[in-house]
Short mmCIF file of C-alpha atoms in Angstrom, two decimals:
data_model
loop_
_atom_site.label_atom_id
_atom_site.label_comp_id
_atom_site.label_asym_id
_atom_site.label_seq_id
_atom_site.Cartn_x
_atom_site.Cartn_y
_atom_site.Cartn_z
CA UNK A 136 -16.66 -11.57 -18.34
CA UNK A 137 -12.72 -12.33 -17.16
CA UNK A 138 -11.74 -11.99 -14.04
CA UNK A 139 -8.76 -9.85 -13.00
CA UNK A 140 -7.55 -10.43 -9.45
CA UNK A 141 -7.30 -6.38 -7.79
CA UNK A 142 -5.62 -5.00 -5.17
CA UNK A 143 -5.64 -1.58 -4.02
CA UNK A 144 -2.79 -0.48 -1.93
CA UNK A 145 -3.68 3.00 -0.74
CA UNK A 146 -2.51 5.31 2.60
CA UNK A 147 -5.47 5.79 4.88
CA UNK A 148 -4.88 9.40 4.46
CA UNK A 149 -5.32 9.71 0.54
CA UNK A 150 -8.68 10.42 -1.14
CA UNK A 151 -8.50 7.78 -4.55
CA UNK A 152 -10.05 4.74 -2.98
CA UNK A 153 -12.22 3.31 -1.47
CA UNK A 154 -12.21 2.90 2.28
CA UNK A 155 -15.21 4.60 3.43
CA UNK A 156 -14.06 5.62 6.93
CA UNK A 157 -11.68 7.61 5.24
CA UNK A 158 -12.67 11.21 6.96
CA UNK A 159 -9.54 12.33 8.21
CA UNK A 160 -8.09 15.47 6.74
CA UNK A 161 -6.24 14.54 3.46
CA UNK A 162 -3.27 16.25 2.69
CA UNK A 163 -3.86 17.96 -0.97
CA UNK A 164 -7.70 18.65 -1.94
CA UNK A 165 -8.53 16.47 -4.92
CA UNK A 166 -11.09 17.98 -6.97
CA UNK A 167 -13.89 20.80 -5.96
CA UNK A 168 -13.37 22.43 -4.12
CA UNK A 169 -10.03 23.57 -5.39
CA UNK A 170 -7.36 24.65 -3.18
CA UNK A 171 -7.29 29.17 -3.71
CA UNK A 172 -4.00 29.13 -5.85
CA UNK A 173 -2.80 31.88 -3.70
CA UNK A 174 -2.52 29.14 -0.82
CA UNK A 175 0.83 27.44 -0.97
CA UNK A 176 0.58 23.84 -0.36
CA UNK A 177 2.59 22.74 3.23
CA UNK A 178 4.03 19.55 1.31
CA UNK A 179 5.64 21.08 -1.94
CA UNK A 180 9.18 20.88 -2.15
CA UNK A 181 11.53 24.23 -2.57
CA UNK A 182 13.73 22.61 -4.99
CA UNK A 183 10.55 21.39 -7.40
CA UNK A 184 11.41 22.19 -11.01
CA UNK A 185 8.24 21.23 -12.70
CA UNK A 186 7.67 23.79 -14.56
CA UNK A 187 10.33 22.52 -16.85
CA UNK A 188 9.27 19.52 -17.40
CA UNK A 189 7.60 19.62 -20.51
CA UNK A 190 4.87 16.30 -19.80
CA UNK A 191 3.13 18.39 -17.42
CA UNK A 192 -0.90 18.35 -18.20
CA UNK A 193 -1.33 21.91 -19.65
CA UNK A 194 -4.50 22.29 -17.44
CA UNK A 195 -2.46 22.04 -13.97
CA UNK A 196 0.07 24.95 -15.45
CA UNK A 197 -0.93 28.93 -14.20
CA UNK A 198 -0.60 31.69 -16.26
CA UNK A 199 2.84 32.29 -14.42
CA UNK A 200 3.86 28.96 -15.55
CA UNK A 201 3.98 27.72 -12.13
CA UNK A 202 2.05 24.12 -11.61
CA UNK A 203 -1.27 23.99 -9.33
CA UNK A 204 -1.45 22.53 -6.18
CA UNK A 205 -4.43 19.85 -7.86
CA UNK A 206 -5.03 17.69 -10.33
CA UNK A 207 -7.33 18.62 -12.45
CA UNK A 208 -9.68 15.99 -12.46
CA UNK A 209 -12.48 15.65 -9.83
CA UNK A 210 -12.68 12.46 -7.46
CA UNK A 211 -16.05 10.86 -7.73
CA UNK A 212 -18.34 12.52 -5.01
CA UNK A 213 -21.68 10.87 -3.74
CA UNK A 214 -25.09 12.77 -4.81
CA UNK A 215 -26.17 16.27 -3.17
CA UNK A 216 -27.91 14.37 0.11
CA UNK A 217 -26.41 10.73 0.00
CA UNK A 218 -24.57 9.45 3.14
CA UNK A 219 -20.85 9.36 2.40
CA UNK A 220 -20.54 6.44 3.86
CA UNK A 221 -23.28 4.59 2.23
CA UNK A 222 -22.27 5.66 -0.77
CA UNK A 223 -18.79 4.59 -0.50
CA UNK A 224 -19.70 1.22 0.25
CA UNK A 225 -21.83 0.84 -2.34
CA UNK A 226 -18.79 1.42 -4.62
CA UNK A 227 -17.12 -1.13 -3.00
CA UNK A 228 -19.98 -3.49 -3.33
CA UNK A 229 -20.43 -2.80 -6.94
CA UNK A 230 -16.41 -3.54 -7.35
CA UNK A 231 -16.86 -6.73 -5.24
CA UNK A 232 -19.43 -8.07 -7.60
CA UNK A 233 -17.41 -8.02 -10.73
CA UNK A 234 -14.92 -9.89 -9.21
CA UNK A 235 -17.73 -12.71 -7.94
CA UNK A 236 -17.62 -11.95 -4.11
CA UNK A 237 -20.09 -11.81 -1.57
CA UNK A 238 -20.95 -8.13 -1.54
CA UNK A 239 -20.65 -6.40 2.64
CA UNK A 240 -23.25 -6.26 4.56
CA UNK A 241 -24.10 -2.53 4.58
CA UNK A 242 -25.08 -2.30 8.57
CA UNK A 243 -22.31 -4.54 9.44
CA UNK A 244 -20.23 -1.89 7.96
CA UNK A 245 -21.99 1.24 9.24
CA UNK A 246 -21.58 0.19 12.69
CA UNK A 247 -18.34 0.28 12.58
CA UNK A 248 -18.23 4.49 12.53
CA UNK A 249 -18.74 3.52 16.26
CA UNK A 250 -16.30 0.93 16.95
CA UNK A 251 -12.86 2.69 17.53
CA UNK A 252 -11.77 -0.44 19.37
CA UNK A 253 -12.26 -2.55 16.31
CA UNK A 254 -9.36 -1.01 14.60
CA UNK A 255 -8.63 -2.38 11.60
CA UNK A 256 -12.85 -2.75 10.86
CA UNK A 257 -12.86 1.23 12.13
CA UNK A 258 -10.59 2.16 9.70
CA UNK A 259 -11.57 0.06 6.91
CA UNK A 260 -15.43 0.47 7.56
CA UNK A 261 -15.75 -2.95 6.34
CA UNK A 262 -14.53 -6.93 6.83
CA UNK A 263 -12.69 -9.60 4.85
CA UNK A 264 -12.93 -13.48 4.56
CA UNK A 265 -9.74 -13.03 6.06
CA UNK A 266 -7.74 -10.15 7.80
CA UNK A 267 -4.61 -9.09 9.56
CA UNK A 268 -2.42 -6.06 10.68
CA UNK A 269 0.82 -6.17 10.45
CA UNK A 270 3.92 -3.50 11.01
CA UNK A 271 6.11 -3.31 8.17
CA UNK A 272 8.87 -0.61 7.89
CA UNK A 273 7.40 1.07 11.46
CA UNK A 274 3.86 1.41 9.45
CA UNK A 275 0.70 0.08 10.37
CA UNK A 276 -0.72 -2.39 7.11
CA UNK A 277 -4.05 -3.45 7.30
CA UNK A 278 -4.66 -6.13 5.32
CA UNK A 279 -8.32 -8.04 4.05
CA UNK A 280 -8.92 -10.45 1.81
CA UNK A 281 -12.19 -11.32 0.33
CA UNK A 282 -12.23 -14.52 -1.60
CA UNK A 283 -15.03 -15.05 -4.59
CA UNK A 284 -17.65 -18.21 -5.56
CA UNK A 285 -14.94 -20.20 -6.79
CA UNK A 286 -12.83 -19.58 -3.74
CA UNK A 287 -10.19 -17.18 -5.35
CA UNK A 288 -8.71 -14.22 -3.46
CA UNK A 289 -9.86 -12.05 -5.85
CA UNK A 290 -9.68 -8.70 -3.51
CA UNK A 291 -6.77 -8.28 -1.53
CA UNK A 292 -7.06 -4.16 0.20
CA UNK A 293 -4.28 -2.86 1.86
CA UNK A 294 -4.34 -0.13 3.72
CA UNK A 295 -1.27 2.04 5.18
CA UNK A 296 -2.03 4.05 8.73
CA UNK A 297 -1.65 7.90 8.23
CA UNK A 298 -0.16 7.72 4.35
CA UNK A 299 -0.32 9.90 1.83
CA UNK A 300 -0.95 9.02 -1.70
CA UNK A 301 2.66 7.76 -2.33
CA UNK A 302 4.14 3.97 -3.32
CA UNK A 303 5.29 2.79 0.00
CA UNK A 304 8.50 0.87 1.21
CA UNK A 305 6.84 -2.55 0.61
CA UNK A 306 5.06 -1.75 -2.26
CA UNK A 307 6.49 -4.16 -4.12
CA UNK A 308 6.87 -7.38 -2.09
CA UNK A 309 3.30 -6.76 -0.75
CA UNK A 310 1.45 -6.71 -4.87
CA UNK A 311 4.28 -10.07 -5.55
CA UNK A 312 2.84 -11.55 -2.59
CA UNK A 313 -0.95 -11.18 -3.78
CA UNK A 314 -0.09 -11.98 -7.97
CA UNK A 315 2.33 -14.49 -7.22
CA UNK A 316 -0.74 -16.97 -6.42
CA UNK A 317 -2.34 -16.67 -9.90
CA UNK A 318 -1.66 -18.56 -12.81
CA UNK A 319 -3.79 -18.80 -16.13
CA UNK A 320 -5.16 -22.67 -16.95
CA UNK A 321 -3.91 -23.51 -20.83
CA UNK A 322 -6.95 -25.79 -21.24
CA UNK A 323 -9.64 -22.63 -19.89
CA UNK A 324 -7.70 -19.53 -20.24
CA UNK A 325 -9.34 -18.85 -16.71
CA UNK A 326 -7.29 -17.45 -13.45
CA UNK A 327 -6.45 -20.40 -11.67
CA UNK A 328 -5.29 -19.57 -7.63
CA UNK A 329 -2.57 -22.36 -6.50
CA UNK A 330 -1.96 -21.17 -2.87
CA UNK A 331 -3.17 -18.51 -0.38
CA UNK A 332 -0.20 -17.41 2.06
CA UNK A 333 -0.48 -13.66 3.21
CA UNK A 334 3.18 -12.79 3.39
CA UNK A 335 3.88 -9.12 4.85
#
């Protein structure tokens, strides 16, 4: 019933969102199947000492006290038989709706799997209203905006080429950028969108 302006700002090569073109090889394995514990993870750092910190979730921590290479919750994973893709969009459709935007047109999207020269739409797997691709900090950011009935950018996805699941650089100017064009009515109550200027 309110509407919340959301952006994800993800790395192309994490698994917690929800680009559905996403099939590269992600760096950790979220959820089943678990990594073997007796496979050290390439990314973990020597000098990690968390194993005394004390806020660690009990269900990550090995007999040995050491910490597992995976959370221990599962990502979402489409039916036994459903299409990845078609699944993934779905979720994206279903997201798109509570915010009051035109949901993507699932073909549209699907053809893109075959489109490498449509790069950011190959990457993505699906369009904005509105999209660029710009280099910030040496990094590829794809950028798409998909604005709702009352002609609010209510979905701004960002998308980093070949990032892990970490903040980036820009993290911060890039969400300013997408909240700073929101204010709240004090007649209404309702999310009121002065200006649209994609700053990266």
């Amino acid at each position: 019933h309110h509407l919340v302006p959301f952006i994800p700002l993800v790395g192309a090569c994490e698994a917690s969102n929800f680009v559905p073109l996403n099939d590269w090889h992600i760096r950790a394995s979220w959820g089943n199947p678990k990594r073997p514990d007796d496979v050290p993870a390439p990314w973990n750092d020597p000098r990690d000492i968390q194993v005394l910190d004390p806020t660690i979730n009990p269900l990550r921590r090995r007999p040995d006290g050491t910490i597992q290479n995976t959370p221990p919750s599962a990502m979402p994973a489409p039916p036994e038989g459903m299409d990845r893709h078609i699944w993934m969009l779905s979720r994206l459709n279903k997201r798109l709706d509570l915010l009051g935007c035109a949901q993507r047109d699932m073909e549209k999207c699907l053809s893109y799997l075959d489109k490498p020269e449509e790069e950011l739409h190959h990457i993505l797997g699906f369009y904005g209203d509105t999209e660029e691709i710009c280099e910030i900090h040496g990094l590829k950011h794809y950028f798409v905006n998909i604005f709702n009935k009352d002609g609010i950018n209510a979905f701004r996805y960002v998308v980093l080429e070949n990032y892990p699941h970490v903040v980036p650089p820009a993290g911060a100017p890039i969400l300013w950028d997408f909240f700073k064009q929101f204010r709240r009515d004090k007649a209404t109550g309702k999310i009121i969108c002065d200006t649209y200027k994609a700053e990266a």
